[in-house]
Amino acid sequence: QVFPDRFPGFADMRDAIAQHLNEDLLLYYRLHLDVPEAMTLKAMLGYDGPLKMWIDGKEVLHDPNGINPALRDQRAVLFDATPGRHEIVVALGTNHGRAWGIFLRFCRTDITRRQLKAGGYALPTLAT
C-alpha cells in the first residue's frame, strides 16, 4: 500500500474507510522489520481509533479508547529485538469512519552518544 502524503508519516486509510461509514470494522497494518543485530527498539505510534499492536504474535499494546486526533508519538512500546525478521501487526478500529489511520516509526534506543557521533551502527530496515 502506498499511502497519500496528506499528513507526512501518516498511514492514511481515510478513502477506504469512508466507503464503510455505517460499519465498525478493523483495519490491519502488517510489516516486517529486518534486524541485523540484537538491539532495543521503541515503536512509536499515533492513532485515532481503538488499537491493538502485536510484535511477533505477542500483544504489546491495547488501547480500546483511542480517539481523534492521531498525534505522532502519542504512545511508545519498548522491545528487545533479536537478529532476524520480526512481524509487526497493528489493528485499528474504524470507529464508524471516525478513525483514519496511524503514525508508526521505530527508534533504536541502545546507542550511546559516542556510537551516535562515530556512526557505523546498525539500524532495522523495512523488509520488502
mmCIF file with all atom_site columns, C-alpha atoms in Angstrom:
data_model
loop_
_atom_site.group_PDB
_atom_site.id
_atom_site.type_symbol
_atom_site.label_atom_id
_atom_site.label_alt_id
_atom_site.label_comp_id
_atom_site.label_asym_id
_atom_site.label_entity_id
_atom_site.label_seq_id
_atom_site.pdbx_PDB_ins_code
_atom_site.Cartn_x
_atom_site.Cartn_y
_atom_site.Cartn_z
_atom_site.occupancy
_atom_site.B_iso_or_equiv
_atom_site.pdbx_formal_charge
_atom_site.auth_seq_id
_atom_site.auth_comp_id
_atom_site.auth_asym_id
_atom_site.auth_atom_id
_atom_site.pdbx_PDB_model_num
ATOM 1   C CA . GLN A 1 1   ? 0.000   0.000   0.000  1.00 0.00 ? 1   GLN A CA 1
ATOM 2   C CA . VAL A 1 2   ? 1.336   3.417   -0.923 1.00 0.00 ? 2   VAL A CA 1
ATOM 3   C CA . PHE A 1 3   ? -0.167  6.000   1.377  1.00 0.00 ? 3   PHE A CA 1
ATOM 4   C CA . PRO A 1 4   ? -1.127  9.506   0.248  1.00 0.00 ? 4   PRO A CA 1
ATOM 5   C CA . ASP A 1 5   ? 1.033   12.275  1.651  1.00 0.00 ? 5   ASP A CA 1
ATOM 6   C CA . ARG A 1 6   ? -1.783  14.411  3.125  1.00 0.00 ? 6   ARG A CA 1
ATOM 7   C CA . PHE A 1 7   ? -0.148  14.120  6.536  1.00 0.00 ? 7   PHE A CA 1
ATOM 8   C CA . PRO A 1 8   ? 3.564   13.216  6.284  1.00 0.00 ? 8   PRO A CA 1
ATOM 9   C CA . GLY A 1 9   ? 4.288   9.956   8.070  1.00 0.00 ? 9   GLY A CA 1
ATOM 10  C CA . PHE A 1 10  ? 0.593   9.097   8.476  1.00 0.00 ? 10  PHE A CA 1
ATOM 11  C CA . ALA A 1 11  ? -0.570  5.729   7.090  1.00 0.00 ? 11  ALA A CA 1
ATOM 12  C CA . ASP A 1 12  ? -3.857  7.231   5.898  1.00 0.00 ? 12  ASP A CA 1
ATOM 13  C CA . MET A 1 13  ? -6.719  4.871   5.037  1.00 0.00 ? 13  MET A CA 1
ATOM 14  C CA . ARG A 1 14  ? -9.440  7.549   5.048  1.00 0.00 ? 14  ARG A CA 1
ATOM 15  C CA . ASP A 1 15  ? -10.602 6.864   1.492  1.00 0.00 ? 15  ASP A CA 1
ATOM 16  C CA . ALA A 1 16  ? -11.076 3.131   2.102  1.00 0.00 ? 16  ALA A CA 1
ATOM 17  C CA . ILE A 1 17  ? -12.743 3.688   5.490  1.00 0.00 ? 17  ILE A CA 1
ATOM 18  C CA . ALA A 1 18  ? -15.121 6.282   4.028  1.00 0.00 ? 18  ALA A CA 1
ATOM 19  C CA . GLN A 1 19  ? -16.714 3.546   1.914  1.00 0.00 ? 19  GLN A CA 1
ATOM 20  C CA . HIS A 1 20  ? -17.900 1.822   5.130  1.00 0.00 ? 20  HIS A CA 1
ATOM 21  C CA . LEU A 1 21  ? -19.120 4.651   7.379  1.00 0.00 ? 21  LEU A CA 1
ATOM 22  C CA . ASN A 1 22  ? -22.034 2.647   8.775  1.00 0.00 ? 22  ASN A CA 1
ATOM 23  C CA . GLU A 1 23  ? -19.782 -0.223  9.835  1.00 0.00 ? 23  GLU A CA 1
ATOM 24  C CA . ASP A 1 24  ? -17.373 -0.581  12.724 1.00 0.00 ? 24  ASP A CA 1
ATOM 25  C CA . LEU A 1 25  ? -14.522 -2.505  11.105 1.00 0.00 ? 25  LEU A CA 1
ATOM 26  C CA . LEU A 1 26  ? -10.963 -3.488  11.932 1.00 0.00 ? 26  LEU A CA 1
ATOM 27  C CA . LEU A 1 27  ? -8.168  -2.342  9.671  1.00 0.00 ? 27  LEU A CA 1
ATOM 28  C CA . TYR A 1 28  ? -4.878  -4.259  9.842  1.00 0.00 ? 28  TYR A CA 1
ATOM 29  C CA . TYR A 1 29  ? -1.411  -2.902  9.095  1.00 0.00 ? 29  TYR A CA 1
ATOM 30  C CA . ARG A 1 30  ? 1.304   -5.540  8.784  1.00 0.00 ? 30  ARG A CA 1
ATOM 31  C CA . LEU A 1 31  ? 5.011   -5.095  8.173  1.00 0.00 ? 31  LEU A CA 1
ATOM 32  C CA . HIS A 1 32  ? 8.260   -6.913  8.724  1.00 0.00 ? 32  HIS A CA 1
ATOM 33  C CA . LEU A 1 33  ? 11.455  -5.468  10.148 1.00 0.00 ? 33  LEU A CA 1
ATOM 34  C CA . ASP A 1 34  ? 14.852  -6.965  9.366  1.00 0.00 ? 34  ASP A CA 1
ATOM 35  C CA . VAL A 1 35  ? 17.140  -6.565  12.376 1.00 0.00 ? 35  VAL A CA 1
ATOM 36  C CA . PRO A 1 36  ? 20.860  -7.141  11.648 1.00 0.00 ? 36  PRO A CA 1
ATOM 37  C CA . GLU A 1 37  ? 21.971  -7.413  15.299 1.00 0.00 ? 37  GLU A CA 1
ATOM 38  C CA . ALA A 1 38  ? 20.423  -7.514  18.764 1.00 0.00 ? 38  ALA A CA 1
ATOM 39  C CA . MET A 1 39  ? 19.011  -4.098  19.649 1.00 0.00 ? 39  MET A CA 1
ATOM 40  C CA . THR A 1 40  ? 16.442  -2.326  21.780 1.00 0.00 ? 40  THR A CA 1
ATOM 41  C CA . LEU A 1 41  ? 13.757  -0.590  19.757 1.00 0.00 ? 41  LEU A CA 1
ATOM 42  C CA . LYS A 1 42  ? 10.921  1.739   20.572 1.00 0.00 ? 42  LYS A CA 1
ATOM 43  C CA . ALA A 1 43  ? 7.809   1.550   18.395 1.00 0.00 ? 43  ALA A CA 1
ATOM 44  C CA . MET A 1 44  ? 6.219   5.000   18.464 1.00 0.00 ? 44  MET A CA 1
ATOM 45  C CA . LEU A 1 45  ? 2.555   5.212   17.496 1.00 0.00 ? 45  LEU A CA 1
ATOM 46  C CA . GLY A 1 46  ? -0.140  7.769   16.922 1.00 0.00 ? 46  GLY A CA 1
ATOM 47  C CA . TYR A 1 47  ? -3.706  6.676   16.155 1.00 0.00 ? 47  TYR A CA 1
ATOM 48  C CA . ASP A 1 48  ? -7.248  7.963   16.057 1.00 0.00 ? 48  ASP A CA 1
ATOM 49  C CA . GLY A 1 49  ? -9.318  4.913   16.986 1.00 0.00 ? 49  GLY A CA 1
ATOM 50  C CA . PRO A 1 50  ? -9.256  1.808   19.178 1.00 0.00 ? 50  PRO A CA 1
ATOM 51  C CA . LEU A 1 51  ? -5.972  -0.025  18.629 1.00 0.00 ? 51  LEU A CA 1
ATOM 52  C CA . LYS A 1 52  ? -4.048  -3.241  19.311 1.00 0.00 ? 52  LYS A CA 1
ATOM 53  C CA . MET A 1 53  ? -0.445  -3.989  18.399 1.00 0.00 ? 53  MET A CA 1
ATOM 54  C CA . TRP A 1 54  ? 1.432   -7.291  18.215 1.00 0.00 ? 54  TRP A CA 1
ATOM 55  C CA . ILE A 1 55  ? 5.147   -7.920  17.791 1.00 0.00 ? 55  ILE A CA 1
ATOM 56  C CA . ASP A 1 56  ? 5.969   -11.451 16.619 1.00 0.00 ? 56  ASP A CA 1
ATOM 57  C CA . GLY A 1 57  ? 2.484   -12.577 17.641 1.00 0.00 ? 57  GLY A CA 1
ATOM 58  C CA . LYS A 1 58  ? 2.687   -11.176 21.183 1.00 0.00 ? 58  LYS A CA 1
ATOM 59  C CA . GLU A 1 59  ? 0.212   -8.433  22.108 1.00 0.00 ? 59  GLU A CA 1
ATOM 60  C CA . VAL A 1 60  ? 2.201   -5.418  23.308 1.00 0.00 ? 60  VAL A CA 1
ATOM 61  C CA . LEU A 1 61  ? -0.395  -2.629  23.267 1.00 0.00 ? 61  LEU A CA 1
ATOM 62  C CA . HIS A 1 62  ? -4.165  -2.425  23.638 1.00 0.00 ? 62  HIS A CA 1
ATOM 63  C CA . ASP A 1 63  ? -5.978  0.905   23.776 1.00 0.00 ? 63  ASP A CA 1
ATOM 64  C CA . PRO A 1 64  ? -9.746  0.462   23.307 1.00 0.00 ? 64  PRO A CA 1
ATOM 65  C CA . ASN A 1 65  ? -10.241 4.197   23.951 1.00 0.00 ? 65  ASN A CA 1
ATOM 66  C CA . GLY A 1 66  ? -8.164  5.647   21.087 1.00 0.00 ? 66  GLY A CA 1
ATOM 67  C CA . ILE A 1 67  ? -9.877  8.720   19.592 1.00 0.00 ? 67  ILE A CA 1
ATOM 68  C CA . ASN A 1 68  ? -9.180  11.662  17.284 1.00 0.00 ? 68  ASN A CA 1
ATOM 69  C CA . PRO A 1 69  ? -6.861  13.235  16.636 1.00 0.00 ? 69  PRO A CA 1
ATOM 70  C CA . ALA A 1 70  ? -3.967  10.918  15.836 1.00 0.00 ? 70  ALA A CA 1
ATOM 71  C CA . LEU A 1 71  ? -0.821  12.520  17.220 1.00 0.00 ? 71  LEU A CA 1
ATOM 72  C CA . ARG A 1 72  ? 2.710   11.474  16.343 1.00 0.00 ? 72  ARG A CA 1
ATOM 73  C CA . ASP A 1 73  ? 4.402   9.500   19.105 1.00 0.00 ? 73  ASP A CA 1
ATOM 74  C CA . GLN A 1 74  ? 1.426   9.537   21.478 1.00 0.00 ? 74  GLN A CA 1
ATOM 75  C CA . ARG A 1 75  ? 2.286   6.002   22.701 1.00 0.00 ? 75  ARG A CA 1
ATOM 76  C CA . ALA A 1 76  ? 5.545   4.061   22.777 1.00 0.00 ? 76  ALA A CA 1
ATOM 77  C CA . VAL A 1 77  ? 6.324   0.368   23.109 1.00 0.00 ? 77  VAL A CA 1
ATOM 78  C CA . LEU A 1 78  ? 9.881   -0.611  24.065 1.00 0.00 ? 78  LEU A CA 1
ATOM 79  C CA . PHE A 1 79  ? 11.094  -4.056  22.984 1.00 0.00 ? 79  PHE A CA 1
ATOM 80  C CA . ASP A 1 80  ? 14.265  -6.075  22.557 1.00 0.00 ? 80  ASP A CA 1
ATOM 81  C CA . ALA A 1 81  ? 14.733  -7.307  19.002 1.00 0.00 ? 81  ALA A CA 1
ATOM 82  C CA . THR A 1 82  ? 16.923  -10.294 18.253 1.00 0.00 ? 82  THR A CA 1
ATOM 83  C CA . PRO A 1 83  ? 18.708  -10.567 14.902 1.00 0.00 ? 83  PRO A CA 1
ATOM 84  C CA . GLY A 1 84  ? 16.369  -11.647 12.113 1.00 0.00 ? 84  GLY A CA 1
ATOM 85  C CA . ARG A 1 85  ? 12.939  -10.776 10.766 1.00 0.00 ? 85  ARG A CA 1
ATOM 86  C CA . HIS A 1 86  ? 10.162  -9.513  13.041 1.00 0.00 ? 86  HIS A CA 1
ATOM 87  C CA . GLU A 1 87  ? 6.465   -9.175  12.237 1.00 0.00 ? 87  GLU A CA 1
ATOM 88  C CA . ILE A 1 88  ? 4.611   -6.070  13.402 1.00 0.00 ? 88  ILE A CA 1
ATOM 89  C CA . VAL A 1 89  ? 0.795   -6.058  13.224 1.00 0.00 ? 89  VAL A CA 1
ATOM 90  C CA . VAL A 1 90  ? -1.425  -3.145  14.210 1.00 0.00 ? 90  VAL A CA 1
ATOM 91  C CA . ALA A 1 91  ? -5.229  -3.397  14.267 1.00 0.00 ? 91  ALA A CA 1
ATOM 92  C CA . LEU A 1 92  ? -7.165  -0.118  14.158 1.00 0.00 ? 92  LEU A CA 1
ATOM 93  C CA . GLY A 1 93  ? -10.896 0.015   14.852 1.00 0.00 ? 93  GLY A CA 1
ATOM 94  C CA . THR A 1 94  ? -12.518 2.311   12.279 1.00 0.00 ? 94  THR A CA 1
ATOM 95  C CA . ASN A 1 95  ? -14.971 3.667   14.866 1.00 0.00 ? 95  ASN A CA 1
ATOM 96  C CA . HIS A 1 96  ? -17.726 4.054   12.225 1.00 0.00 ? 96  HIS A CA 1
ATOM 97  C CA . GLY A 1 97  ? -15.496 6.134   9.962  1.00 0.00 ? 97  GLY A CA 1
ATOM 98  C CA . ARG A 1 98  ? -14.054 8.436   12.625 1.00 0.00 ? 98  ARG A CA 1
ATOM 99  C CA . ALA A 1 99  ? -10.613 6.752   12.533 1.00 0.00 ? 99  ALA A CA 1
ATOM 100 C CA . TRP A 1 100 ? -8.409  7.390   9.516  1.00 0.00 ? 100 TRP A CA 1
ATOM 101 C CA . GLY A 1 101 ? -5.063  5.716   10.203 1.00 0.00 ? 101 GLY A CA 1
ATOM 102 C CA . ILE A 1 102 ? -1.880  5.532   12.223 1.00 0.00 ? 102 ILE A CA 1
ATOM 103 C CA . PHE A 1 103 ? 1.553   7.010   12.651 1.00 0.00 ? 103 PHE A CA 1
ATOM 104 C CA . LEU A 1 104 ? 4.242   4.376   13.267 1.00 0.00 ? 104 LEU A CA 1
ATOM 105 C CA . ARG A 1 105 ? 8.003   4.701   13.478 1.00 0.00 ? 105 ARG A CA 1
ATOM 106 C CA . PHE A 1 106 ? 10.831  2.830   15.158 1.00 0.00 ? 106 PHE A CA 1
ATOM 107 C CA . CYS A 1 107 ? 13.744  4.281   17.118 1.00 0.00 ? 107 CYS A CA 1
ATOM 108 C CA . ARG A 1 108 ? 16.811  2.422   18.305 1.00 0.00 ? 108 ARG A CA 1
ATOM 109 C CA . THR A 1 109 ? 17.357  3.276   21.973 1.00 0.00 ? 109 THR A CA 1
ATOM 110 C CA . ASP A 1 110 ? 20.541  1.396   22.897 1.00 0.00 ? 110 ASP A CA 1
ATOM 111 C CA . ILE A 1 111 ? 23.059  3.568   21.038 1.00 0.00 ? 111 ILE A CA 1
ATOM 112 C CA . THR A 1 112 ? 25.486  5.601   23.151 1.00 0.00 ? 112 THR A CA 1
ATOM 113 C CA . ARG A 1 113 ? 26.366  9.204   22.361 1.00 0.00 ? 113 ARG A CA 1
ATOM 114 C CA . ARG A 1 114 ? 29.831  8.042   21.339 1.00 0.00 ? 114 ARG A CA 1
ATOM 115 C CA . GLN A 1 115 ? 28.370  5.483   18.897 1.00 0.00 ? 115 GLN A CA 1
ATOM 116 C CA . LEU A 1 116 ? 25.954  8.079   17.550 1.00 0.00 ? 116 LEU A CA 1
ATOM 117 C CA . LYS A 1 117 ? 28.788  10.523  16.928 1.00 0.00 ? 117 LYS A CA 1
ATOM 118 C CA . ALA A 1 118 ? 31.079  7.901   15.366 1.00 0.00 ? 118 ALA A CA 1
ATOM 119 C CA . GLY A 1 119 ? 28.357  6.388   13.171 1.00 0.00 ? 119 GLY A CA 1
ATOM 120 C CA . GLY A 1 120 ? 28.563  2.919   11.739 1.00 0.00 ? 120 GLY A CA 1
ATOM 121 C CA . TYR A 1 121 ? 25.902  1.375   13.977 1.00 0.00 ? 121 TYR A CA 1
ATOM 122 C CA . ALA A 1 122 ? 23.183  -0.890  12.562 1.00 0.00 ? 122 ALA A CA 1
ATOM 123 C CA . LEU A 1 123 ? 19.518  0.012   12.225 1.00 0.00 ? 123 LEU A CA 1
ATOM 124 C CA . PRO A 1 124 ? 16.476  -2.108  11.443 1.00 0.00 ? 124 PRO A CA 1
ATOM 125 C CA . THR A 1 125 ? 15.152  -1.961  7.896  1.00 0.00 ? 125 THR A CA 1
ATOM 126 C CA . LEU A 1 126 ? 11.684  -2.419  6.496  1.00 0.00 ? 126 LEU A CA 1
ATOM 127 C CA . ALA A 1 127 ? 11.557  -5.757  4.699  1.00 0.00 ? 127 ALA A CA 1
ATOM 128 C CA . THR A 1 128 ? 10.238  -5.721  1.154  1.00 0.00 ? 128 THR A CA 1
#
